[in-house]
Coordinates of N, CA and C in Angstrom, one line a residue:
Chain N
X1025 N 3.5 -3.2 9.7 CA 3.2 -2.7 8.3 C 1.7 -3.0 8.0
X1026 N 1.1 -2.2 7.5 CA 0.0 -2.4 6.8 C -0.7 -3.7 5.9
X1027 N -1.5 -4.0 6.0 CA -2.0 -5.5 5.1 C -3.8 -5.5 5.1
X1028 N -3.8 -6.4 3.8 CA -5.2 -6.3 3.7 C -5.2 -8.2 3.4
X1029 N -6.2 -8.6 3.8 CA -6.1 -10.1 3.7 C -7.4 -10.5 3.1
X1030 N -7.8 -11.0 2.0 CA -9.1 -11.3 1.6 C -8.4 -13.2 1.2
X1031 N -8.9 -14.0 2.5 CA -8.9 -15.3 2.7 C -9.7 -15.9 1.5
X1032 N -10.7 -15.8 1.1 CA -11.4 -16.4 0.0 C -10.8 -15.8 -1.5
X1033 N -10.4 -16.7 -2.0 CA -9.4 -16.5 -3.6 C -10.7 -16.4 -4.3
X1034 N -11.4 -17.9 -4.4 CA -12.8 -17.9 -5.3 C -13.8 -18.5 -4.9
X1035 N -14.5 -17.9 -5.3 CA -16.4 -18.9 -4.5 C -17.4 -18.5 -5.5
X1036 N -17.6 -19.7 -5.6 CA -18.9 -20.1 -7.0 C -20.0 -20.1 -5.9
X1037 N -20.5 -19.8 -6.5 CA -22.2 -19.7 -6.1 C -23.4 -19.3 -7.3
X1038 N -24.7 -20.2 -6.9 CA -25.9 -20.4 -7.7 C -26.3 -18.7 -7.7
X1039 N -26.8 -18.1 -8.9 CA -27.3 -16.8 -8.8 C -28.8 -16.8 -7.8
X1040 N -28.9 -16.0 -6.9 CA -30.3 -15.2 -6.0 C -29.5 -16.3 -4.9
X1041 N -28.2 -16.2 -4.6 CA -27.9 -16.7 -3.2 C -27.3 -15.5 -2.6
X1042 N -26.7 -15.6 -1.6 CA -25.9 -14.4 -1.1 C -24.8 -14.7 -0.6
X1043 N -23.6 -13.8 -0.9 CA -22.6 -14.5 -0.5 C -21.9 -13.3 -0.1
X1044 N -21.1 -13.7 1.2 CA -20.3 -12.5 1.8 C -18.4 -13.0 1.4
X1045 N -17.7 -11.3 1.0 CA -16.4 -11.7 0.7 C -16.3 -11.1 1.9
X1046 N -15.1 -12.0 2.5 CA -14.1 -11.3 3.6 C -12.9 -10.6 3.6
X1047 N -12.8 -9.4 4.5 CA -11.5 -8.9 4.0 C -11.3 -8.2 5.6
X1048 N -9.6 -8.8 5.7 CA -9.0 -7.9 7.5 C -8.1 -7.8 7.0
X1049 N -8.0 -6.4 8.3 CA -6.8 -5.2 7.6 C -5.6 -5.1 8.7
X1050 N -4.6 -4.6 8.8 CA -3.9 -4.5 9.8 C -3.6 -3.3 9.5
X1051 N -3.2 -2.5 10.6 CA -2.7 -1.3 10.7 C -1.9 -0.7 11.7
X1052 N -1.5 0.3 11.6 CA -0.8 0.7 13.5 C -1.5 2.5 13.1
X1053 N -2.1 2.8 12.0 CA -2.9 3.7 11.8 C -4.0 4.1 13.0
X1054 N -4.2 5.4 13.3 CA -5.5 5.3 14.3 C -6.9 5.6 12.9
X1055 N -6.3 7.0 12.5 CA -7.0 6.9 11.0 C -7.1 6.4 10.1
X1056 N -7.8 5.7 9.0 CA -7.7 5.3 7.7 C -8.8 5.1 7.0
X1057 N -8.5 4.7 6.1 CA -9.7 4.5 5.3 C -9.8 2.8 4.4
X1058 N -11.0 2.4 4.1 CA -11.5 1.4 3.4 C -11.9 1.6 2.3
X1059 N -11.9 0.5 1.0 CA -12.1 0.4 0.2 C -12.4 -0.9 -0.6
X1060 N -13.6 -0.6 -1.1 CA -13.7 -1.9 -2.3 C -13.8 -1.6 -3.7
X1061 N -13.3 -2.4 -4.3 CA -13.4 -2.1 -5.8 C -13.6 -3.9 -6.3
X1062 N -14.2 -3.3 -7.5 CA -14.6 -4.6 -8.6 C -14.2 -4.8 -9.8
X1063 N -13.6 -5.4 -10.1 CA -13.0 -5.7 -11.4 C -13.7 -6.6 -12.0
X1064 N -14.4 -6.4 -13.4 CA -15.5 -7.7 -13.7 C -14.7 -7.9 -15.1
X1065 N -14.9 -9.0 -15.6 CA -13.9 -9.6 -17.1 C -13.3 -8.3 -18.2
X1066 N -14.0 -7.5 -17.7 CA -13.2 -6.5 -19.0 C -12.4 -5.5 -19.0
X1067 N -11.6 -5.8 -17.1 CA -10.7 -5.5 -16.7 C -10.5 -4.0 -16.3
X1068 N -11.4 -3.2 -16.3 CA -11.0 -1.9 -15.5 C -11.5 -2.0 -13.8
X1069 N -10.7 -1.0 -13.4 CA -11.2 -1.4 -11.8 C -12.4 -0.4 -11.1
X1070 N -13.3 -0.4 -10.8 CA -14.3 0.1 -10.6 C -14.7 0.1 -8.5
X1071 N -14.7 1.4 -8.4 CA -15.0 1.8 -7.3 C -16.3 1.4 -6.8
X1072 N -16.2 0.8 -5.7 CA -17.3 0.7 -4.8 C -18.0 1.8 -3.6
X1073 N -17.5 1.7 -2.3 CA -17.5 2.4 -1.4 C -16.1 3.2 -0.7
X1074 N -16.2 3.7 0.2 CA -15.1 4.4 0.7 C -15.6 4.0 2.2
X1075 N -14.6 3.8 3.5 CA -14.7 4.2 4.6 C -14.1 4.5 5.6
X1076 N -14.4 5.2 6.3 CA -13.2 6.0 7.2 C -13.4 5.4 8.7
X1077 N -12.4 5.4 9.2 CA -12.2 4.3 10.5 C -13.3 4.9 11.7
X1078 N -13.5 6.5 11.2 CA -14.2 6.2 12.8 C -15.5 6.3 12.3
X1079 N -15.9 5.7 11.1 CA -17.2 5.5 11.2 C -17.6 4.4 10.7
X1080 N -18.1 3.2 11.9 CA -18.5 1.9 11.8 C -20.1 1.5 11.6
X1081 N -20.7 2.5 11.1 CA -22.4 2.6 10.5 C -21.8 1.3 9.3
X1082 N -22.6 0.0 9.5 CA -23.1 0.0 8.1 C -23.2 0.8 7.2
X1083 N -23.1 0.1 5.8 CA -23.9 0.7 4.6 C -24.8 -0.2 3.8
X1084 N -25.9 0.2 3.0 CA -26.3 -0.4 2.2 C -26.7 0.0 1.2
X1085 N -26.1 -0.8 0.0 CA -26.5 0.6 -1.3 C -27.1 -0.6 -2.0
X1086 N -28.5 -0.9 -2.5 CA -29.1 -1.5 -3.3 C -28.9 -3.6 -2.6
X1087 N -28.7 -4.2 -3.7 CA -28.3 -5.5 -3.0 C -26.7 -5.8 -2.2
X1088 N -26.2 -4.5 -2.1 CA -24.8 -4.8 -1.5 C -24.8 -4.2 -0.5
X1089 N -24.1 -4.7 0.4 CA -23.8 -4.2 2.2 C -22.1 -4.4 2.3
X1090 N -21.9 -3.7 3.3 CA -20.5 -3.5 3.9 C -20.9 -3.3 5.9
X1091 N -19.8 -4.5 5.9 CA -20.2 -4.8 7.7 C -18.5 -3.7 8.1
X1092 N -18.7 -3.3 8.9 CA -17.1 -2.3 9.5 C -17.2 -2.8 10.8
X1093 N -16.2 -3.8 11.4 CA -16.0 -4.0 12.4 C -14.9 -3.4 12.8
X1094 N -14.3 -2.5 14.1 CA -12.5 -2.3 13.8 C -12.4 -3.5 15.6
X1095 N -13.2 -3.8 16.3 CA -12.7 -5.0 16.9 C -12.2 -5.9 16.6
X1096 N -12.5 -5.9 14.9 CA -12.1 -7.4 14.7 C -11.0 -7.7 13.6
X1097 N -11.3 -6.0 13.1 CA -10.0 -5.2 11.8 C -10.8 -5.9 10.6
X1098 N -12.4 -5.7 10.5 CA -12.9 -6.6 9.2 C -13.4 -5.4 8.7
X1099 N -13.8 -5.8 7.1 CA -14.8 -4.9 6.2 C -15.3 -5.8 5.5
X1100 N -16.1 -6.7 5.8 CA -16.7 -7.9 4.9 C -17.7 -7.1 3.7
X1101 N -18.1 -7.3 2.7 CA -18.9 -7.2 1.8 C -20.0 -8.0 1.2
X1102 N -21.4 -8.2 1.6 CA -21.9 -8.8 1.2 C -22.8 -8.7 0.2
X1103 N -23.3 -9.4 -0.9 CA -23.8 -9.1 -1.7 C -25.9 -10.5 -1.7
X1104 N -26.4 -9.3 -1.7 CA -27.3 -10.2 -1.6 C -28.6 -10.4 -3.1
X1105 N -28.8 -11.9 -3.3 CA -29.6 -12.3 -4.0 C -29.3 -11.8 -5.7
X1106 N -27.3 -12.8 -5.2 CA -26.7 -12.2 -6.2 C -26.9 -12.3 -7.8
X1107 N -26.2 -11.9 -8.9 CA -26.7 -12.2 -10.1 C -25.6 -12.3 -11.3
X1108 N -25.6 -12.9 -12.3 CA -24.6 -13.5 -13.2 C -23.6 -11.9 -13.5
X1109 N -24.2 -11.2 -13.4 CA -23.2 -9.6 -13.5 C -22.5 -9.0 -12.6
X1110 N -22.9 -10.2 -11.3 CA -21.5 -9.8 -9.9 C -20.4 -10.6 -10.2
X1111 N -20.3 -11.2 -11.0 CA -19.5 -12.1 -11.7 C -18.0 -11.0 -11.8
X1112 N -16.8 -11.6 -10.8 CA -16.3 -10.3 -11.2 C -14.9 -10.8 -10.1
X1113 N -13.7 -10.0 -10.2 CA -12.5 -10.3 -9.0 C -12.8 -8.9 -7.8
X1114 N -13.1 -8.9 -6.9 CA -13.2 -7.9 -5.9 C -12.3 -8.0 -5.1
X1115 N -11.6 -6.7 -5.0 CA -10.3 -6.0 -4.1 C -10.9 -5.0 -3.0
X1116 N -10.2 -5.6 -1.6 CA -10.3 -4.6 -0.5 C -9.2 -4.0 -0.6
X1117 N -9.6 -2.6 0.1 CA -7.8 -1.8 0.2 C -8.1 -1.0 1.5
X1118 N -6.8 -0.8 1.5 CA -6.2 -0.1 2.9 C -5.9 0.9 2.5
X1119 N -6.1 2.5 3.3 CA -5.2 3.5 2.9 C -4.1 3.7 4.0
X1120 N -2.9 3.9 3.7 CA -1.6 3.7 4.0 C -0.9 5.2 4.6
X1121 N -0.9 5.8 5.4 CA -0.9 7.1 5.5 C 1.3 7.3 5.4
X1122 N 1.4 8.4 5.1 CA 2.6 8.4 4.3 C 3.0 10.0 4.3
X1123 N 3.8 10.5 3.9 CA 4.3 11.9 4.1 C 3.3 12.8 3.1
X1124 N 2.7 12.2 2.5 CA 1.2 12.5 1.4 C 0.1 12.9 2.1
X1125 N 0.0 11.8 3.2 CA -1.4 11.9 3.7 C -1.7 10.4 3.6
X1126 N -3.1 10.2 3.3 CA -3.9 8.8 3.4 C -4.2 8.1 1.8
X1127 N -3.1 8.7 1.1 CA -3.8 8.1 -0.3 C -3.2 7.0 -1.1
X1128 N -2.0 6.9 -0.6 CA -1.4 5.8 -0.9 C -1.9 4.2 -0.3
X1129 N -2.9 3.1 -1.3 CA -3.6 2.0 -1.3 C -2.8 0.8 -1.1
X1130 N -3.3 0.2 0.0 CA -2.4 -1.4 0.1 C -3.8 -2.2 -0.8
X1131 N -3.9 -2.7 -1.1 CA -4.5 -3.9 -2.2 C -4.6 -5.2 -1.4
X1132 N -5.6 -6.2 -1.2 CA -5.4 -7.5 -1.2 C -5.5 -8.2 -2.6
X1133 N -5.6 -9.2 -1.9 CA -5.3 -10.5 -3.6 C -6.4 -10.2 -4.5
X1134 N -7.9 -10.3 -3.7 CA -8.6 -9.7 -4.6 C -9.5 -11.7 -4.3
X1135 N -10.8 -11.4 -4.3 CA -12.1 -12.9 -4.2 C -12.4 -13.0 -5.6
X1136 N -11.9 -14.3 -6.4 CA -12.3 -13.9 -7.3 C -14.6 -15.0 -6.8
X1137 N -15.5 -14.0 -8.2 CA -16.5 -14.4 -7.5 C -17.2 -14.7 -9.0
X1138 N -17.2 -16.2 -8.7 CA -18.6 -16.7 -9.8 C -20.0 -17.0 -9.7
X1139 N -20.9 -15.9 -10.5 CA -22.6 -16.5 -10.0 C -22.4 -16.7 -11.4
X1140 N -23.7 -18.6 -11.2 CA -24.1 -19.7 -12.2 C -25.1 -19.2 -12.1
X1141 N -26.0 -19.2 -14.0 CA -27.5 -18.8 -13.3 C -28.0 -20.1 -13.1
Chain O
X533 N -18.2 13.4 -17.1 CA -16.7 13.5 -18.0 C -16.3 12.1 -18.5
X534 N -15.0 12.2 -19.1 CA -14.9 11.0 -19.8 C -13.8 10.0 -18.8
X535 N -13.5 10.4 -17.9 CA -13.1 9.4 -16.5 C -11.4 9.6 -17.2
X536 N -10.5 8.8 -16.3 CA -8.9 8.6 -17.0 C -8.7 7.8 -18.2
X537 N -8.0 8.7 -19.1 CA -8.1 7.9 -20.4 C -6.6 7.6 -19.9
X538 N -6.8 6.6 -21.0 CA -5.7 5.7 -21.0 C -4.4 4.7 -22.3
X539 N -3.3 5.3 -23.1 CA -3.2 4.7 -24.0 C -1.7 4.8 -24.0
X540 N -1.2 3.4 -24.6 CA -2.1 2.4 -25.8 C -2.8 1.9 -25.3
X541 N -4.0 1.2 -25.2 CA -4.7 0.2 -24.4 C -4.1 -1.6 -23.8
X542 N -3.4 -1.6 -25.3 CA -2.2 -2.9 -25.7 C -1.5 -2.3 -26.0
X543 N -0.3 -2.6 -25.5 CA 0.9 -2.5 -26.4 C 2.3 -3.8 -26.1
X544 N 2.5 -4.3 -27.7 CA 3.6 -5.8 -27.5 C 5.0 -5.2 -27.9
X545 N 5.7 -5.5 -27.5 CA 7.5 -4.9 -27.6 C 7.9 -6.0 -27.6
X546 N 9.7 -5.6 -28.2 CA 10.9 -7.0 -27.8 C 11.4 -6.6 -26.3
X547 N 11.7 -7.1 -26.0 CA 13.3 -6.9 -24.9 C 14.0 -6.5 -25.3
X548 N 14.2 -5.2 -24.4 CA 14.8 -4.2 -24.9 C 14.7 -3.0 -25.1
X549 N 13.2 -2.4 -25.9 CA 12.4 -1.3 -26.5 C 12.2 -0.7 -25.1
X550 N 12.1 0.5 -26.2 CA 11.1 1.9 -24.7 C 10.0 1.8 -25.1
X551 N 9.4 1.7 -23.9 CA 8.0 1.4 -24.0 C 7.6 3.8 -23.1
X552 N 6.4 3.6 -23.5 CA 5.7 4.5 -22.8 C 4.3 4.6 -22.9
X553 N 3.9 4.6 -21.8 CA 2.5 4.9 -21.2 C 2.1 6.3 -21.1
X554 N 0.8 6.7 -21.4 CA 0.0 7.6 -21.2 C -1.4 7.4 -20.2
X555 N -1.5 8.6 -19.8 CA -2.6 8.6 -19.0 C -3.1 10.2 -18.9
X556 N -4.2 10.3 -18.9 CA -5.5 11.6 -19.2 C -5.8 11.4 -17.8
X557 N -5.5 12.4 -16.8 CA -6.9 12.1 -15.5 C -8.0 13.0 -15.5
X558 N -8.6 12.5 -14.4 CA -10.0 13.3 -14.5 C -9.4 14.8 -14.0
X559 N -10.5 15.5 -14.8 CA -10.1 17.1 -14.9 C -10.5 17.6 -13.2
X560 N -9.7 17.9 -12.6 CA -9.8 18.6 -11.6 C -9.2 17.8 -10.6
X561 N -9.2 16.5 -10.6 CA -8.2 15.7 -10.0 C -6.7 15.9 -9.2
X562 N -6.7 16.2 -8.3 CA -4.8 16.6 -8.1 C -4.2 15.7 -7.7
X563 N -4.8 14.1 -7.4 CA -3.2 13.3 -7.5 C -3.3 12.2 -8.5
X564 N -2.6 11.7 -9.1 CA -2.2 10.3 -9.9 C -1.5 9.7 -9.7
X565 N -2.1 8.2 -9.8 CA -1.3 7.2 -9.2 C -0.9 6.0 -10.8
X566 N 0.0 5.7 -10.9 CA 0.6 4.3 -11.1 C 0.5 3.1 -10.6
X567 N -0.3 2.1 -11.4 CA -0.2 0.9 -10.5 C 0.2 -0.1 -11.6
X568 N 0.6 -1.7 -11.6 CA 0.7 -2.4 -12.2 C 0.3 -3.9 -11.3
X569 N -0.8 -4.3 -12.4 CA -1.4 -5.7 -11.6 C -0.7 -6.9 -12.2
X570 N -0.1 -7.8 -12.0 CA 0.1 -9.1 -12.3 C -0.1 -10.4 -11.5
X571 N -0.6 -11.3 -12.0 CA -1.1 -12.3 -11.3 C -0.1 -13.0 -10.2
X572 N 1.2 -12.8 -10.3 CA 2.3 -13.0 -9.0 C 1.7 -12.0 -7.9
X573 N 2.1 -10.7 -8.1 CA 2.0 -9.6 -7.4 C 0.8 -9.0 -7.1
X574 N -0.3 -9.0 -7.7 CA -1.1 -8.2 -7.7 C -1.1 -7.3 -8.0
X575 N -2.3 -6.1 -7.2 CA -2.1 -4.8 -7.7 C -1.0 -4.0 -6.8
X576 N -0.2 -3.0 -7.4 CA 1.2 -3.0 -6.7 C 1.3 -1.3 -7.3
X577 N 1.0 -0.7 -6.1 CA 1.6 0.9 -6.2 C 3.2 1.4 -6.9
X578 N 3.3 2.0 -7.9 CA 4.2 2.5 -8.5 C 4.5 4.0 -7.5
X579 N 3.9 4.7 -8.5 CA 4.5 5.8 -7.8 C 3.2 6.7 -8.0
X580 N 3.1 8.0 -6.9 CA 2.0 8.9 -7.2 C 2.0 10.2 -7.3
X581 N 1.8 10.8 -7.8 CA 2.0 12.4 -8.1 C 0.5 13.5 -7.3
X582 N 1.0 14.7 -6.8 CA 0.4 15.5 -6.0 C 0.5 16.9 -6.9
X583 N -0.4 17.0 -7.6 CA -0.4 18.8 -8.1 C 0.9 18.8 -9.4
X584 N 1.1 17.7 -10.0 CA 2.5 17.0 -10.7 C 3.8 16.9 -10.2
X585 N 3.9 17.2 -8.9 CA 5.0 16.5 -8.1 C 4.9 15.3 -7.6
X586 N 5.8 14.7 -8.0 CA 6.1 12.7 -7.1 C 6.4 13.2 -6.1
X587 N 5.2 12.5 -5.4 CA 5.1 12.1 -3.6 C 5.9 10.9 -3.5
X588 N 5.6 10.0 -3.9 CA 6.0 8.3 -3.4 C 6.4 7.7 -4.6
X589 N 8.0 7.3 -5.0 CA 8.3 6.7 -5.7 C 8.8 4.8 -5.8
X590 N 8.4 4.5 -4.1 CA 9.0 3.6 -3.4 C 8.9 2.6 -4.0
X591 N 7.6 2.7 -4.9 CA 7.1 1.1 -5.5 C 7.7 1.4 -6.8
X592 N 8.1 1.9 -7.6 CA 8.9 1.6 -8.9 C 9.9 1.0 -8.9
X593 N 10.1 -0.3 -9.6 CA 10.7 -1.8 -9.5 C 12.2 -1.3 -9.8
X594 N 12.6 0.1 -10.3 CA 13.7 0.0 -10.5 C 13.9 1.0 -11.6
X595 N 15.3 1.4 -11.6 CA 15.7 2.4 -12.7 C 15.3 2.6 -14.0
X596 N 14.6 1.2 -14.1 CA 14.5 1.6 -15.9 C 13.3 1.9 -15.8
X597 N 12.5 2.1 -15.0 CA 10.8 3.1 -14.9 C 11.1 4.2 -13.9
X598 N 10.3 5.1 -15.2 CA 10.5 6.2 -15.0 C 9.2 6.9 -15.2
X599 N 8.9 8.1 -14.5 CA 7.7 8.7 -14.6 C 7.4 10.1 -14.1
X600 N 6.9 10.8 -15.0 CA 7.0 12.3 -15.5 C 5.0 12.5 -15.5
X601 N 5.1 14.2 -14.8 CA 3.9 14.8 -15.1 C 3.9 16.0 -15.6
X602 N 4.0 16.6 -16.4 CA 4.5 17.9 -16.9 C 3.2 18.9 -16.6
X603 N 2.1 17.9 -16.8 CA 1.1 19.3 -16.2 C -0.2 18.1 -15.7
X604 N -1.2 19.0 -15.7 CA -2.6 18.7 -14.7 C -3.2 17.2 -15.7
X605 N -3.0 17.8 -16.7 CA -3.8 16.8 -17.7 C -2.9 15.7 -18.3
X606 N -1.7 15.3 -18.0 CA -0.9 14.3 -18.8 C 0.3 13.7 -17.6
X607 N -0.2 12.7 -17.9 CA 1.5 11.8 -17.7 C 1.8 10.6 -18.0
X608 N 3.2 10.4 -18.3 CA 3.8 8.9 -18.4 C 4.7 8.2 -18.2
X609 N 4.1 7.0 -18.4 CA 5.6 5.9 -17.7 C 6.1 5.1 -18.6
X610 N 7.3 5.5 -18.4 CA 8.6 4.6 -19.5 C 9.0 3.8 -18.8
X611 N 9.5 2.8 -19.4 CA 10.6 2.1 -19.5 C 11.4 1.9 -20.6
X612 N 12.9 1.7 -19.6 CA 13.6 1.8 -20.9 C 15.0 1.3 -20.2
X613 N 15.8 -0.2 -21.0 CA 14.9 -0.7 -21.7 C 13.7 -1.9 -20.7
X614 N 12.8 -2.2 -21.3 CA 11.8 -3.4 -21.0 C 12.4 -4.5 -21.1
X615 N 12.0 -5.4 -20.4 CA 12.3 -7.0 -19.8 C 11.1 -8.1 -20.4
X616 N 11.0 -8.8 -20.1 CA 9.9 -9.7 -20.3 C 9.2 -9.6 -19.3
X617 N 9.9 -9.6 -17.9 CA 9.2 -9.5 -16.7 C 8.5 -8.4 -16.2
X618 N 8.3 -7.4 -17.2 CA 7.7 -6.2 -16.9 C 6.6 -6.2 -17.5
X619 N 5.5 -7.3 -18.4 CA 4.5 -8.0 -18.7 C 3.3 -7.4 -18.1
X620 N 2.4 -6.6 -18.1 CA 1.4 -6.9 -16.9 C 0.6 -5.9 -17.5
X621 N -0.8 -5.5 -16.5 CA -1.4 -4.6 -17.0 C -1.2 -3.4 -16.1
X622 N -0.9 -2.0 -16.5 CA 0.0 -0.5 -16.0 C -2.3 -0.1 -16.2
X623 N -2.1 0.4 -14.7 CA -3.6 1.3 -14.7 C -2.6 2.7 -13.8
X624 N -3.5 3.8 -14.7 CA -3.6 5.0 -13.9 C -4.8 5.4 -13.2
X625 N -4.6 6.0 -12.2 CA -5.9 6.6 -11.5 C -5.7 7.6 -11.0
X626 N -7.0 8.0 -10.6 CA -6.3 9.7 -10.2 C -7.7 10.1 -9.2
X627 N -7.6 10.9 -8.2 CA -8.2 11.3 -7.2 C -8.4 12.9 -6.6
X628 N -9.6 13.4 -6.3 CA -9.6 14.7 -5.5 C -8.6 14.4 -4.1
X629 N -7.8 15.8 -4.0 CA -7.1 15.3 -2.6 C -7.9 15.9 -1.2
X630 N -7.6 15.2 0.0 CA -8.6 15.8 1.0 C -7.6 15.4 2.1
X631 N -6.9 17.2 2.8 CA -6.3 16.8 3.8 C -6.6 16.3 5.0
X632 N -5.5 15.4 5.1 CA -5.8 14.5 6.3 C -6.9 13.4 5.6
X633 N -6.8 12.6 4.5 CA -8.0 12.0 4.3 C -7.8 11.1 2.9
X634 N -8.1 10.3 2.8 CA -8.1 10.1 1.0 C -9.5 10.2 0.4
X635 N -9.7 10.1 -0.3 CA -10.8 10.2 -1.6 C -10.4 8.4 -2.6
X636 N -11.7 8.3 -3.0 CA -11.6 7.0 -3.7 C -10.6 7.7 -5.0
X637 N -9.8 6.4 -5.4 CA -9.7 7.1 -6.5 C -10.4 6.0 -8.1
X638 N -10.3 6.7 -9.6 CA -11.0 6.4 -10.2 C -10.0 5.8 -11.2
X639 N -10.0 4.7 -11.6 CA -9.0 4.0 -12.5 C -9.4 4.1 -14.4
X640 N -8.1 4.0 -15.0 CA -8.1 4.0 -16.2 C -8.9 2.4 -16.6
X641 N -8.8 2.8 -17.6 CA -9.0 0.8 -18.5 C -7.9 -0.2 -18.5
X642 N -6.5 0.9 -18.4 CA -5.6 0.0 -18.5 C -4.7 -0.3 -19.7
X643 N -3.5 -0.4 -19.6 CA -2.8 -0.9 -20.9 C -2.2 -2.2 -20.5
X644 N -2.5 -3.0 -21.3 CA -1.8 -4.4 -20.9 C -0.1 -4.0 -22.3
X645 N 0.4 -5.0 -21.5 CA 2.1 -4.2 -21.6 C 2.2 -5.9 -21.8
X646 N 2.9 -6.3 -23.2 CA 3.8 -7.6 -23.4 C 4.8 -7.0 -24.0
X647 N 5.8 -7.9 -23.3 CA 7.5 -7.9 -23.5 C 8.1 -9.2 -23.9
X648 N 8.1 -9.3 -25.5 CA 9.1 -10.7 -25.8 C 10.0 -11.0 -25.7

């Protein structure tokens, strides 16, 4: 069955450090897709990136990166030279392929993440 | 646009009451999903609608939720009656569909749901 595992619950960190959340997936999928979202104190969930299995390019959008490993079934997320406004719970997700297609989301626990300035 | 609206934003009940949820998706959107987060469970798939037909009902906890899309722009989830254990916050979201594929999808604000 499908699973997403983000090992780190919470991690404090000084603001302009960088810190990577981890997240591995399990699948028996050949296709699927990745996902991060961020939830910051005011509770709506807010889309990050999307990614699809057979493309393991890096990304980098501003101070944030996303590593795609499928050797190792990771999508780590790193955030660099972070700041008191990444302050926030971040969820990886799996897409689940189903008589639908790929849109039904498995969810991990979710990192929760504090920057101190 | 104005993204998935979402209401009540709060809403507090006894044990017992019918409760219902609303949800606006984004215009042009053809699927919506149901989810409900709680700090046991997480975030946890309800059920999701395709063009306003339920595709996947699997994750609805049980008979007394129930959930209706009568057209492109509206839908909601009842219960009836409510528990105390059905506590949490209910997000809608909703997505372009792409076969063979998913699309991100874009989440409501949320209604946080207390049951006395």
């Amino acid at each position: 069955a499908q699973k997403v595992t983000q090992a780190q619950t919470e991690i404090s960190v000084v603001e302009k450090e960088d810190v990577t959340l981890d997240c591995v997936y399990e699948t028996r999928d050949t296709t699927y897709y990745l996902f991060w979202y961020k939830q910051p104190p005011s509770g709506e969930l807010v889309f990050l990136i999307r990614r699809n299995s057979f493309d393991e390019q890096n990304e980098i959008s501003g101070r944030y990166s996303w590593n795609f490993q499928k050797s190792t079934s990771s999508f780590n997320f790193t955030i660099t030279a972070s700041q008191v406004v990444d302050s926030a719970v971040y969820f990886c997700a799996l897409s689940e392929s189903d008589t639908g297609g790929y849109n039904k989301l498995i969810f991990g626990a979710g990192t929760r993440l504090a920057v101190h300035p | 646009d104005a993204g998935v609206i979402q209401s009540p934003r709060h809403e507090v009940t006894e044990m017992g009451q019918e409760v219902t949820l609303r949800c606006k998706p984004i215009s042009g959107h053809d699927y919506l999903f149901w989810y409900r987060q709680t700090m046991m469970r997480g975030l946890e798939l309800l059920i999701y609608f395709n063009n306003n037909v339920p595709i996947d009902d699997s994750g609805m906890p049980e008979d007394r939720f129930s959930a209706k899309m009568p057209n492109a722009s509206f839908s909601t989830l009842k219960i009836q009656p409510s528990e105390p254990r059905d506590s949490a916050v209910y997000f809608c979201a909703s997505s372009f569909g792409l076969a063979g594929g998913a699309y991100e999808q874009y989440f409501g604000p949320g209604t946080r749901l207390t049951v006395t």
